[in-house]
Amino acid sequence: MHSLFLVSPNMYFENPNISNTDNLIVPVGQVFGSRNAPSFYCVLADLREVLATCCVDVPLDDLHALVRQCTIAIDTSTPLCTVPADSHHPPLPVTKLVCMYNASYVDNNAVAAFAEHITQASNHSVMSAFEVFGHGDARRGDCLQERKWEPEVTEIFLFLGFCINTYNMTVSWPIYKREGLHLASEIAPWGNFLSFNLQNVLTQAAKNAFSDKRSWWTCSRIYLLRVAVATIHQMLETLLAPEDSPLWSWPIALYLDRDHTHRAYSNASYGGLGGWSADFSFL
């Protein structure tokens, strides 16, 4: 876990659930590694996340210098993407809708809020970082430094290697990462899930490679038919699909539990797919 530390809420934090006196937090455990190890940092990141949601708005003149230099680039040409509420995700009350969302994970941080609140939300995130990690000293600089600060506020950002679009509500795997994998890899380990032909070839090749007729020195060799190799290369080419291809860009709603709207039933017999659906009227 991590060692003892103190938190002193300042004037930026006004929440009835937080005492006006200093809060003493005593975690249980011991740090294995340095102070920048995840076991130490993640607990502090969680604390910063909570404090950010407790901030109150300040006059524009009191915004932190990092926030004042920000520019906002948000698309307003099309309506916001909305998802109907269901039993898994009931509608939010007005008090929740106006709240910002701050998520911290190791050294990644994401802030979400409606356009009219994003400036204050960014300030909440900055001030909570300084509250937890301090403003630094002569030996150690600030936890947020201007030379590393990205001043553009946008609904499209990279988080943990994935491109998140909070306007279109999609999660994408960036094409430059797919291009890197395409150049570095000659195999598609997930290919056997997409092609019965390839799956059968790989299964038989693996059996032959470890048969009793082969010696220990050659038992690890696997031979593939030309058609199987062609299938692998064909699937590798999907890595080069356009940036917004549905192969690599999915709506965020598909990653969340939702109530079903329609039902369709099918059998799983290869070569004889069929099924029925009362909702779509097919049999």
PDB file of C-alpha atoms in Angstrom:
ATOM      1  CA  MET A   1       0.000   0.000   0.000  1.00  0.00           C
ATOM      2  CA  HIS A   2       1.794   3.175   1.110  1.00  0.00           C
ATOM      3  CA  SER A   3       2.975   5.135   4.098  1.00  0.00           C
ATOM      4  CA  LEU A   4       1.260   7.759   6.284  1.00  0.00           C
ATOM      5  CA  PHE A   5       0.312  11.116   4.774  1.00  0.00           C
ATOM      6  CA  LEU A   6      -1.792  14.141   5.698  1.00  0.00           C
ATOM      7  CA  VAL A   7      -4.498  15.926   3.750  1.00  0.00           C
ATOM      8  CA  SER A   8      -5.621  19.457   4.612  1.00  0.00           C
ATOM      9  CA  PRO A   9      -8.704  20.615   2.678  1.00  0.00           C
ATOM     10  CA  ASN A  10      -8.318  24.254   1.708  1.00  0.00           C
ATOM     11  CA  MET A  11     -10.851  26.851   0.661  1.00  0.00           C
ATOM     12  CA  TYR A  12     -11.399  25.162  -2.714  1.00  0.00           C
ATOM     13  CA  PHE A  13     -13.114  22.225  -1.050  1.00  0.00           C
ATOM     14  CA  GLU A  14     -16.534  22.676   0.540  1.00  0.00           C
ATOM     15  CA  ASN A  15     -18.417  19.454   1.106  1.00  0.00           C
ATOM     16  CA  PRO A  16     -20.702  18.681   4.080  1.00  0.00           C
ATOM     17  CA  ASN A  17     -19.334  15.140   4.142  1.00  0.00           C
ATOM     18  CA  ILE A  18     -15.786  16.382   4.724  1.00  0.00           C
ATOM     19  CA  SER A  19     -14.799  17.884   8.053  1.00  0.00           C
ATOM     20  CA  ASN A  20     -13.398  21.408   8.137  1.00  0.00           C
ATOM     21  CA  THR A  21     -10.545  20.122  10.269  1.00  0.00           C
ATOM     22  CA  ASP A  22      -7.484  18.386   8.914  1.00  0.00           C
ATOM     23  CA  ASN A  23      -8.020  14.799   7.818  1.00  0.00           C
ATOM     24  CA  LEU A  24      -5.539  12.177   8.960  1.00  0.00           C
ATOM     25  CA  ILE A  25      -5.375   9.164   6.655  1.00  0.00           C
ATOM     26  CA  VAL A  26      -3.503   6.114   7.898  1.00  0.00           C
ATOM     27  CA  PRO A  27      -3.284   3.399   5.223  1.00  0.00           C
ATOM     28  CA  VAL A  28      -2.328  -0.114   6.264  1.00  0.00           C
ATOM     29  CA  GLY A  29       0.581  -1.761   4.496  1.00  0.00           C
ATOM     30  CA  GLN A  30       4.046  -1.144   3.191  1.00  0.00           C
ATOM     31  CA  VAL A  31       5.405   0.262  -0.066  1.00  0.00           C
ATOM     32  CA  PHE A  32       7.283  -2.215  -2.223  1.00  0.00           C
ATOM     33  CA  GLY A  33       9.355  -0.052  -4.529  1.00  0.00           C
ATOM     34  CA  SER A  34       9.757   3.679  -4.926  1.00  0.00           C
ATOM     35  CA  ARG A  35       7.310   6.484  -4.178  1.00  0.00           C
ATOM     36  CA  ASN A  36       6.284   6.523  -7.855  1.00  0.00           C
ATOM     37  CA  ALA A  37       5.285   2.840  -7.756  1.00  0.00           C
ATOM     38  CA  PRO A  38       1.598   2.145  -8.539  1.00  0.00           C
ATOM     39  CA  SER A  39       1.059   0.716  -5.049  1.00  0.00           C
ATOM     40  CA  PHE A  40       1.888   4.162  -3.652  1.00  0.00           C
ATOM     41  CA  TYR A  41       0.554   6.398  -6.363  1.00  0.00           C
ATOM     42  CA  CYS A  42      -2.830   4.775  -7.080  1.00  0.00           C
ATOM     43  CA  VAL A  43      -4.155   5.394  -3.569  1.00  0.00           C
ATOM     44  CA  LEU A  44      -3.183   9.051  -3.865  1.00  0.00           C
ATOM     45  CA  ALA A  45      -4.761   9.178  -7.331  1.00  0.00           C
ATOM     46  CA  ASP A  46      -8.014   7.859  -5.882  1.00  0.00           C
ATOM     47  CA  LEU A  47      -7.861  10.543  -3.205  1.00  0.00           C
ATOM     48  CA  ARG A  48      -7.299  13.220  -5.841  1.00  0.00           C
ATOM     49  CA  GLU A  49     -10.284  11.893  -7.773  1.00  0.00           C
ATOM     50  CA  VAL A  50     -12.557  12.274  -4.750  1.00  0.00           C
ATOM     51  CA  LEU A  51     -11.279  15.737  -3.854  1.00  0.00           C
ATOM     52  CA  ALA A  52     -11.793  16.951  -7.427  1.00  0.00           C
ATOM     53  CA  THR A  53     -15.496  16.158  -7.204  1.00  0.00           C
ATOM     54  CA  CYS A  54     -15.757  18.150  -3.955  1.00  0.00           C
ATOM     55  CA  CYS A  55     -14.385  21.394  -5.397  1.00  0.00           C
ATOM     56  CA  VAL A  56     -16.550  24.488  -5.741  1.00  0.00           C
ATOM     57  CA  ASP A  57     -16.350  26.889  -8.654  1.00  0.00           C
ATOM     58  CA  VAL A  58     -14.209  29.989  -8.277  1.00  0.00           C
ATOM     59  CA  PRO A  59     -14.254  33.373 -10.069  1.00  0.00           C
ATOM     60  CA  LEU A  60     -12.529  33.296 -13.446  1.00  0.00           C
ATOM     61  CA  ASP A  61      -9.773  35.551 -12.141  1.00  0.00           C
ATOM     62  CA  ASP A  62      -8.949  32.931  -9.502  1.00  0.00           C
ATOM     63  CA  LEU A  63      -8.462  30.078 -11.961  1.00  0.00           C
ATOM     64  CA  HIS A  64      -5.030  28.481 -11.854  1.00  0.00           C
ATOM     65  CA  ALA A  65      -2.555  29.810 -14.422  1.00  0.00           C
ATOM     66  CA  LEU A  66      -2.465  26.436 -16.197  1.00  0.00           C
ATOM     67  CA  VAL A  67      -6.225  26.543 -16.686  1.00  0.00           C
ATOM     68  CA  ARG A  68      -6.311  30.180 -17.806  1.00  0.00           C
ATOM     69  CA  GLN A  69      -4.070  29.373 -20.781  1.00  0.00           C
ATOM     70  CA  CYS A  70      -6.339  26.569 -21.998  1.00  0.00           C
ATOM     71  CA  THR A  71      -8.215  26.766 -25.281  1.00  0.00           C
ATOM     72  CA  ILE A  72     -11.462  24.861 -25.794  1.00  0.00           C
ATOM     73  CA  ALA A  73     -11.962  23.006 -29.090  1.00  0.00           C
ATOM     74  CA  ILE A  74     -15.357  21.324 -28.961  1.00  0.00           C
ATOM     75  CA  ASP A  75     -17.565  20.312 -31.883  1.00  0.00           C
ATOM     76  CA  THR A  76     -21.009  21.899 -31.656  1.00  0.00           C
ATOM     77  CA  SER A  77     -22.099  21.278 -35.269  1.00  0.00           C
ATOM     78  CA  THR A  78     -24.053  18.122 -34.456  1.00  0.00           C
ATOM     79  CA  PRO A  79     -26.231  17.192 -31.460  1.00  0.00           C
ATOM     80  CA  LEU A  80     -24.714  15.306 -28.553  1.00  0.00           C
ATOM     81  CA  CYS A  81     -24.992  11.530 -28.716  1.00  0.00           C
ATOM     82  CA  THR A  82     -27.467  10.282 -26.129  1.00  0.00           C
ATOM     83  CA  VAL A  83     -28.218   6.775 -24.860  1.00  0.00           C
ATOM     84  CA  PRO A  84     -31.685   5.897 -23.463  1.00  0.00           C
ATOM     85  CA  ALA A  85     -31.801   5.048 -19.783  1.00  0.00           C
ATOM     86  CA  ASP A  86     -32.521   1.489 -18.690  1.00  0.00           C
ATOM     87  CA  SER A  87     -32.507  -0.606 -15.520  1.00  0.00           C
ATOM     88  CA  HIS A  88     -28.699  -0.785 -15.544  1.00  0.00           C
ATOM     89  CA  HIS A  89     -28.249   2.954 -16.059  1.00  0.00           C
ATOM     90  CA  PRO A  90     -31.187   5.033 -14.731  1.00  0.00           C
ATOM     91  CA  PRO A  91     -31.417   8.730 -15.664  1.00  0.00           C
ATOM     92  CA  LEU A  92     -29.221  11.069 -13.638  1.00  0.00           C
ATOM     93  CA  PRO A  93     -30.736  13.827 -11.511  1.00  0.00           C
ATOM     94  CA  VAL A  94     -29.935  17.431 -12.377  1.00  0.00           C
ATOM     95  CA  THR A  95     -27.477  17.662  -9.462  1.00  0.00           C
ATOM     96  CA  LYS A  96     -25.460  14.805 -10.978  1.00  0.00           C
ATOM     97  CA  LEU A  97     -25.665  16.080 -14.545  1.00  0.00           C
ATOM     98  CA  VAL A  98     -23.940  19.355 -13.685  1.00  0.00           C
ATOM     99  CA  CYS A  99     -21.128  17.596 -11.813  1.00  0.00           C
ATOM    100  CA  MET A 100     -17.776  17.008 -13.441  1.00  0.00           C
ATOM    101  CA  TYR A 101     -16.135  13.602 -13.583  1.00  0.00           C
ATOM    102  CA  ASN A 102     -12.472  13.116 -12.741  1.00  0.00           C
ATOM    103  CA  ALA A 103     -10.770   9.747 -13.244  1.00  0.00           C
ATOM    104  CA  SER A 104      -7.165   9.049 -12.247  1.00  0.00           C
ATOM    105  CA  TYR A 105      -5.173   5.939 -13.071  1.00  0.00           C
ATOM    106  CA  VAL A 106      -1.433   5.915 -12.312  1.00  0.00           C
ATOM    107  CA  ASP A 107      -0.141   8.841 -14.404  1.00  0.00           C
ATOM    108  CA  ASN A 108      -3.229   9.198 -16.602  1.00  0.00           C
ATOM    109  CA  ASN A 109      -6.022  11.593 -15.751  1.00  0.00           C
ATOM    110  CA  ALA A 110      -9.314  12.277 -17.529  1.00  0.00           C
ATOM    111  CA  VAL A 111     -11.805  15.061 -16.849  1.00  0.00           C
ATOM    112  CA  ALA A 112     -15.328  15.058 -18.259  1.00  0.00           C
ATOM    113  CA  ALA A 113     -17.957  17.797 -18.058  1.00  0.00           C
ATOM    114  CA  PHE A 114     -20.379  19.630 -20.300  1.00  0.00           C
ATOM    115  CA  ALA A 115     -18.853  22.452 -22.344  1.00  0.00           C
ATOM    116  CA  GLU A 116     -20.146  25.202 -20.074  1.00  0.00           C
ATOM    117  CA  HIS A 117     -18.538  23.552 -17.031  1.00  0.00           C
ATOM    118  CA  ILE A 118     -15.294  22.211 -18.506  1.00  0.00           C
ATOM    119  CA  THR A 119     -13.152  25.196 -17.480  1.00  0.00           C
ATOM    120  CA  GLN A 120     -14.127  24.926 -13.827  1.00  0.00           C
ATOM    121  CA  ALA A 121     -13.851  21.123 -14.010  1.00  0.00           C
ATOM    122  CA  SER A 122     -10.276  21.441 -15.292  1.00  0.00           C
ATOM    123  CA  ASN A 123      -9.500  23.808 -12.446  1.00  0.00           C
ATOM    124  CA  HIS A 124     -10.929  21.334  -9.931  1.00  0.00           C
ATOM    125  CA  SER A 125      -8.645  18.635 -11.325  1.00  0.00           C
ATOM    126  CA  VAL A 126      -5.580  20.873 -11.172  1.00  0.00           C
ATOM    127  CA  MET A 127      -6.237  22.113  -7.650  1.00  0.00           C
ATOM    128  CA  SER A 128      -6.916  18.605  -6.341  1.00  0.00           C
ATOM    129  CA  ALA A 129      -3.577  17.489  -7.779  1.00  0.00           C
ATOM    130  CA  PHE A 130      -1.721  20.253  -5.946  1.00  0.00           C
ATOM    131  CA  GLU A 131      -3.721  19.540  -2.802  1.00  0.00           C
ATOM    132  CA  VAL A 132      -2.622  15.897  -2.746  1.00  0.00           C
ATOM    133  CA  PHE A 133       0.860  16.059  -4.241  1.00  0.00           C
ATOM    134  CA  GLY A 134       1.868  19.594  -3.261  1.00  0.00           C
ATOM    135  CA  HIS A 135       3.292  22.516  -5.216  1.00  0.00           C
ATOM    136  CA  GLY A 136       6.829  21.217  -5.022  1.00  0.00           C
ATOM    137  CA  ASP A 137       9.936  22.857  -3.638  1.00  0.00           C
ATOM    138  CA  ALA A 138      13.477  23.750  -4.681  1.00  0.00           C
ATOM    139  CA  ARG A 139      14.447  20.072  -4.796  1.00  0.00           C
ATOM    140  CA  ARG A 140      11.336  18.736  -6.519  1.00  0.00           C
ATOM    141  CA  GLY A 141       9.186  20.602  -9.025  1.00  0.00           C
ATOM    142  CA  ASP A 142       5.406  20.888  -9.126  1.00  0.00           C
ATOM    143  CA  CYS A 143       3.395  17.751  -9.826  1.00  0.00           C
ATOM    144  CA  LEU A 144       1.928  19.582 -12.845  1.00  0.00           C
ATOM    145  CA  GLN A 145       4.491  21.477 -14.904  1.00  0.00           C
ATOM    146  CA  GLU A 146       3.804  24.036 -17.598  1.00  0.00           C
ATOM    147  CA  ARG A 147       6.291  22.553 -20.071  1.00  0.00           C
ATOM    148  CA  LYS A 148       4.359  19.279 -20.035  1.00  0.00           C
ATOM    149  CA  TRP A 149       0.927  20.874 -19.907  1.00  0.00           C
ATOM    150  CA  GLU A 150      -1.416  20.318 -22.859  1.00  0.00           C
ATOM    151  CA  PRO A 151      -3.464  23.537 -23.089  1.00  0.00           C
ATOM    152  CA  GLU A 152      -6.044  22.298 -25.617  1.00  0.00           C
ATOM    153  CA  VAL A 153      -9.304  21.095 -24.097  1.00  0.00           C
ATOM    154  CA  THR A 154     -11.103  18.735 -26.470  1.00  0.00           C
ATOM    155  CA  GLU A 155     -13.641  15.927 -26.413  1.00  0.00           C
ATOM    156  CA  ILE A 156     -11.147  13.606 -28.171  1.00  0.00           C
ATOM    157  CA  PHE A 157      -8.194  12.401 -26.121  1.00  0.00           C
ATOM    158  CA  LEU A 158      -5.858   9.452 -25.644  1.00  0.00           C
ATOM    159  CA  PHE A 159      -6.368   7.510 -22.430  1.00  0.00           C
ATOM    160  CA  LEU A 160      -4.440   4.314 -21.618  1.00  0.00           C
ATOM    161  CA  GLY A 161      -3.597   3.870 -25.295  1.00  0.00           C
ATOM    162  CA  PHE A 162      -7.162   4.188 -26.572  1.00  0.00           C
ATOM    163  CA  CYS A 163      -8.772   7.159 -28.295  1.00  0.00           C
ATOM    164  CA  ILE A 164     -11.839   8.275 -26.353  1.00  0.00           C
ATOM    165  CA  ASN A 165     -14.379  10.511 -28.062  1.00  0.00           C
ATOM    166  CA  THR A 166     -16.828  11.813 -25.453  1.00  0.00           C
ATOM    167  CA  TYR A 167     -18.813  13.660 -28.122  1.00  0.00           C
ATOM    168  CA  ASN A 168     -19.546  10.672 -30.363  1.00  0.00           C
ATOM    169  CA  MET A 169     -19.265   8.355 -27.337  1.00  0.00           C
ATOM    170  CA  THR A 170     -16.818   5.940 -28.980  1.00  0.00           C
ATOM    171  CA  VAL A 171     -13.670   4.066 -27.998  1.00  0.00           C
ATOM    172  CA  SER A 172     -11.116   3.471 -30.763  1.00  0.00           C
ATOM    173  CA  TRP A 173      -7.758   1.822 -31.161  1.00  0.00           C
ATOM    174  CA  PRO A 174      -5.614   4.471 -32.935  1.00  0.00           C
ATOM    175  CA  ILE A 175      -4.417   3.599 -36.415  1.00  0.00           C
ATOM    176  CA  TYR A 176      -0.782   4.426 -35.645  1.00  0.00           C
ATOM    177  CA  LYS A 177      -0.788   1.697 -33.000  1.00  0.00           C
ATOM    178  CA  ARG A 178      -2.370  -0.739 -35.439  1.00  0.00           C
ATOM    179  CA  GLU A 179       0.209   0.162 -38.072  1.00  0.00           C
ATOM    180  CA  GLY A 180       2.974  -0.541 -35.556  1.00  0.00           C
ATOM    181  CA  LEU A 181       1.534  -3.977 -34.815  1.00  0.00           C
ATOM    182  CA  HIS A 182       1.144  -4.659 -38.528  1.00  0.00           C
ATOM    183  CA  LEU A 183       4.834  -3.941 -39.126  1.00  0.00           C
ATOM    184  CA  ALA A 184       6.046  -5.889 -36.110  1.00  0.00           C
ATOM    185  CA  SER A 185       3.870  -8.988 -36.271  1.00  0.00           C
ATOM    186  CA  GLU A 186       3.596 -11.824 -38.766  1.00  0.00           C
ATOM    187  CA  ILE A 187       0.801 -13.676 -36.987  1.00  0.00           C
ATOM    188  CA  ALA A 188      -2.789 -13.031 -35.947  1.00  0.00           C
ATOM    189  CA  PRO A 189      -3.294 -14.993 -32.712  1.00  0.00           C
ATOM    190  CA  TRP A 190      -7.021 -14.197 -32.693  1.00  0.00           C
ATOM    191  CA  GLY A 191      -7.477 -15.384 -36.258  1.00  0.00           C
ATOM    192  CA  ASN A 192      -8.645 -18.881 -35.389  1.00  0.00           C
ATOM    193  CA  PHE A 193     -11.721 -17.330 -33.784  1.00  0.00           C
ATOM    194  CA  LEU A 194     -12.671 -15.664 -37.068  1.00  0.00           C
ATOM    195  CA  SER A 195     -12.055 -18.484 -39.531  1.00  0.00           C
ATOM    196  CA  PHE A 196     -13.143 -22.110 -39.137  1.00  0.00           C
ATOM    197  CA  ASN A 197     -10.755 -23.014 -41.930  1.00  0.00           C
ATOM    198  CA  LEU A 198      -7.794 -21.508 -40.121  1.00  0.00           C
ATOM    199  CA  GLN A 199      -8.858 -23.012 -36.820  1.00  0.00           C
ATOM    200  CA  ASN A 200      -9.013 -26.512 -38.303  1.00  0.00           C
ATOM    201  CA  VAL A 201      -5.629 -26.136 -39.997  1.00  0.00           C
ATOM    202  CA  LEU A 202      -3.918 -24.886 -36.837  1.00  0.00           C
ATOM    203  CA  THR A 203      -5.505 -27.638 -34.722  1.00  0.00           C
ATOM    204  CA  GLN A 204      -4.367 -30.376 -37.103  1.00  0.00           C
ATOM    205  CA  ALA A 205      -0.904 -28.836 -37.484  1.00  0.00           C
ATOM    206  CA  ALA A 206      -0.473 -28.720 -33.713  1.00  0.00           C
ATOM    207  CA  LYS A 207      -1.458 -32.405 -33.445  1.00  0.00           C
ATOM    208  CA  ASN A 208       1.014 -33.380 -36.157  1.00  0.00           C
ATOM    209  CA  ALA A 209       3.791 -31.360 -34.550  1.00  0.00           C
ATOM    210  CA  PHE A 210       3.504 -33.285 -31.303  1.00  0.00           C
ATOM    211  CA  SER A 211       2.806 -36.733 -32.748  1.00  0.00           C
ATOM    212  CA  ASP A 212       4.782 -39.802 -31.696  1.00  0.00           C
ATOM    213  CA  LYS A 213       6.352 -40.024 -35.140  1.00  0.00           C
ATOM    214  CA  ARG A 214       8.441 -36.883 -34.608  1.00  0.00           C
ATOM    215  CA  SER A 215      11.601 -36.576 -32.592  1.00  0.00           C
ATOM    216  CA  TRP A 216      12.041 -34.166 -29.698  1.00  0.00           C
ATOM    217  CA  TRP A 217      14.063 -31.809 -31.910  1.00  0.00           C
ATOM    218  CA  THR A 218      11.302 -31.403 -34.480  1.00  0.00           C
ATOM    219  CA  CYS A 219       8.183 -31.689 -32.361  1.00  0.00           C
ATOM    220  CA  SER A 220       7.671 -27.923 -32.143  1.00  0.00           C
ATOM    221  CA  ARG A 221       7.438 -27.333 -35.890  1.00  0.00           C
ATOM    222  CA  ILE A 222       4.004 -26.459 -37.215  1.00  0.00           C
ATOM    223  CA  TYR A 223       3.330 -26.479 -40.956  1.00  0.00           C
ATOM    224  CA  LEU A 224       0.485 -24.445 -42.387  1.00  0.00           C
ATOM    225  CA  LEU A 225      -1.218 -24.781 -45.751  1.00  0.00           C
ATOM    226  CA  ARG A 226      -0.956 -21.869 -48.146  1.00  0.00           C
ATOM    227  CA  VAL A 227      -4.644 -21.111 -47.712  1.00  0.00           C
ATOM    228  CA  ALA A 228      -4.136 -20.783 -43.945  1.00  0.00           C
ATOM    229  CA  VAL A 229      -1.191 -18.430 -44.385  1.00  0.00           C
ATOM    230  CA  ALA A 230      -3.252 -16.366 -46.841  1.00  0.00           C
ATOM    231  CA  THR A 231      -6.062 -16.168 -44.271  1.00  0.00           C
ATOM    232  CA  ILE A 232      -3.644 -14.878 -41.635  1.00  0.00           C
ATOM    233  CA  HIS A 233      -2.341 -12.161 -43.955  1.00  0.00           C
ATOM    234  CA  GLN A 234      -5.877 -11.252 -44.968  1.00  0.00           C
ATOM    235  CA  MET A 235      -6.842 -10.692 -41.360  1.00  0.00           C
ATOM    236  CA  LEU A 236      -3.650  -8.763 -40.675  1.00  0.00           C
ATOM    237  CA  GLU A 237      -4.722  -6.255 -43.319  1.00  0.00           C
ATOM    238  CA  THR A 238      -7.711  -5.319 -41.162  1.00  0.00           C
ATOM    239  CA  LEU A 239      -5.202  -3.547 -38.903  1.00  0.00           C
ATOM    240  CA  LEU A 240      -4.805  -0.939 -41.650  1.00  0.00           C
ATOM    241  CA  ALA A 241      -8.498  -0.060 -41.773  1.00  0.00           C
ATOM    242  CA  PRO A 242      -9.302   3.692 -41.670  1.00  0.00           C
ATOM    243  CA  GLU A 243      -9.226   5.554 -38.367  1.00  0.00           C
ATOM    244  CA  ASP A 244     -13.015   5.531 -37.960  1.00  0.00           C
ATOM    245  CA  SER A 245     -13.535   1.955 -39.158  1.00  0.00           C
ATOM    246  CA  PRO A 246     -16.196   0.069 -37.142  1.00  0.00           C
ATOM    247  CA  LEU A 247     -13.656  -2.771 -36.869  1.00  0.00           C
ATOM    248  CA  TRP A 248     -11.629  -0.727 -34.399  1.00  0.00           C
ATOM    249  CA  SER A 249     -14.061   1.937 -33.178  1.00  0.00           C
ATOM    250  CA  TRP A 250     -16.975   0.944 -30.961  1.00  0.00           C
ATOM    251  CA  PRO A 251     -19.700   2.901 -29.174  1.00  0.00           C
ATOM    252  CA  ILE A 252     -19.012   3.191 -25.461  1.00  0.00           C
ATOM    253  CA  ALA A 253     -22.524   1.865 -24.793  1.00  0.00           C
ATOM    254  CA  LEU A 254     -21.490  -1.546 -26.164  1.00  0.00           C
ATOM    255  CA  TYR A 255     -19.002  -1.922 -23.303  1.00  0.00           C
ATOM    256  CA  LEU A 256     -21.723  -1.409 -20.687  1.00  0.00           C
ATOM    257  CA  ASP A 257     -24.468  -3.720 -19.481  1.00  0.00           C
ATOM    258  CA  ARG A 258     -27.727  -2.754 -21.162  1.00  0.00           C
ATOM    259  CA  ASP A 259     -31.294  -4.056 -21.288  1.00  0.00           C
ATOM    260  CA  HIS A 260     -31.913  -5.875 -24.573  1.00  0.00           C
ATOM    261  CA  THR A 261     -34.261  -4.274 -27.094  1.00  0.00           C
ATOM    262  CA  HIS A 262     -34.650  -7.229 -29.480  1.00  0.00           C
ATOM    263  CA  ARG A 263     -34.065 -10.975 -29.434  1.00  0.00           C
ATOM    264  CA  ALA A 264     -32.735 -13.203 -32.206  1.00  0.00           C
ATOM    265  CA  TYR A 265     -32.040 -16.926 -31.838  1.00  0.00           C
ATOM    266  CA  SER A 266     -29.721 -19.021 -33.970  1.00  0.00           C
ATOM    267  CA  ASN A 267     -28.089 -22.430 -33.963  1.00  0.00           C
ATOM    268  CA  ALA A 268     -24.324 -22.805 -34.014  1.00  0.00           C
ATOM    269  CA  SER A 269     -23.935 -25.606 -36.560  1.00  0.00           C
ATOM    270  CA  TYR A 270     -21.169 -24.752 -38.999  1.00  0.00           C
ATOM    271  CA  GLY A 271     -22.404 -24.842 -42.585  1.00  0.00           C
ATOM    272  CA  GLY A 272     -26.062 -24.549 -41.592  1.00  0.00           C
ATOM    273  CA  LEU A 273     -26.600 -21.302 -39.744  1.00  0.00           C
ATOM    274  CA  GLY A 274     -30.231 -20.495 -39.114  1.00  0.00           C
ATOM    275  CA  GLY A 275     -32.553 -19.094 -36.500  1.00  0.00           C
ATOM    276  CA  TRP A 276     -35.611 -17.013 -35.846  1.00  0.00           C
ATOM    277  CA  SER A 277     -36.671 -13.723 -34.319  1.00  0.00           C
ATOM    278  CA  ALA A 278     -40.170 -12.553 -33.458  1.00  0.00           C
ATOM    279  CA  ASP A 279     -38.875  -8.970 -33.176  1.00  0.00           C
ATOM    280  CA  PHE A 280     -37.317  -8.942 -36.676  1.00  0.00           C
ATOM    281  CA  SER A 281     -39.900 -11.323 -38.202  1.00  0.00           C
ATOM    282  CA  PHE A 282     -37.569 -13.872 -39.761  1.00  0.00           C
ATOM    283  CA  LEU A 283     -37.428 -17.665 -39.597  1.00  0.00           C
TER     284      LEU A 283
END
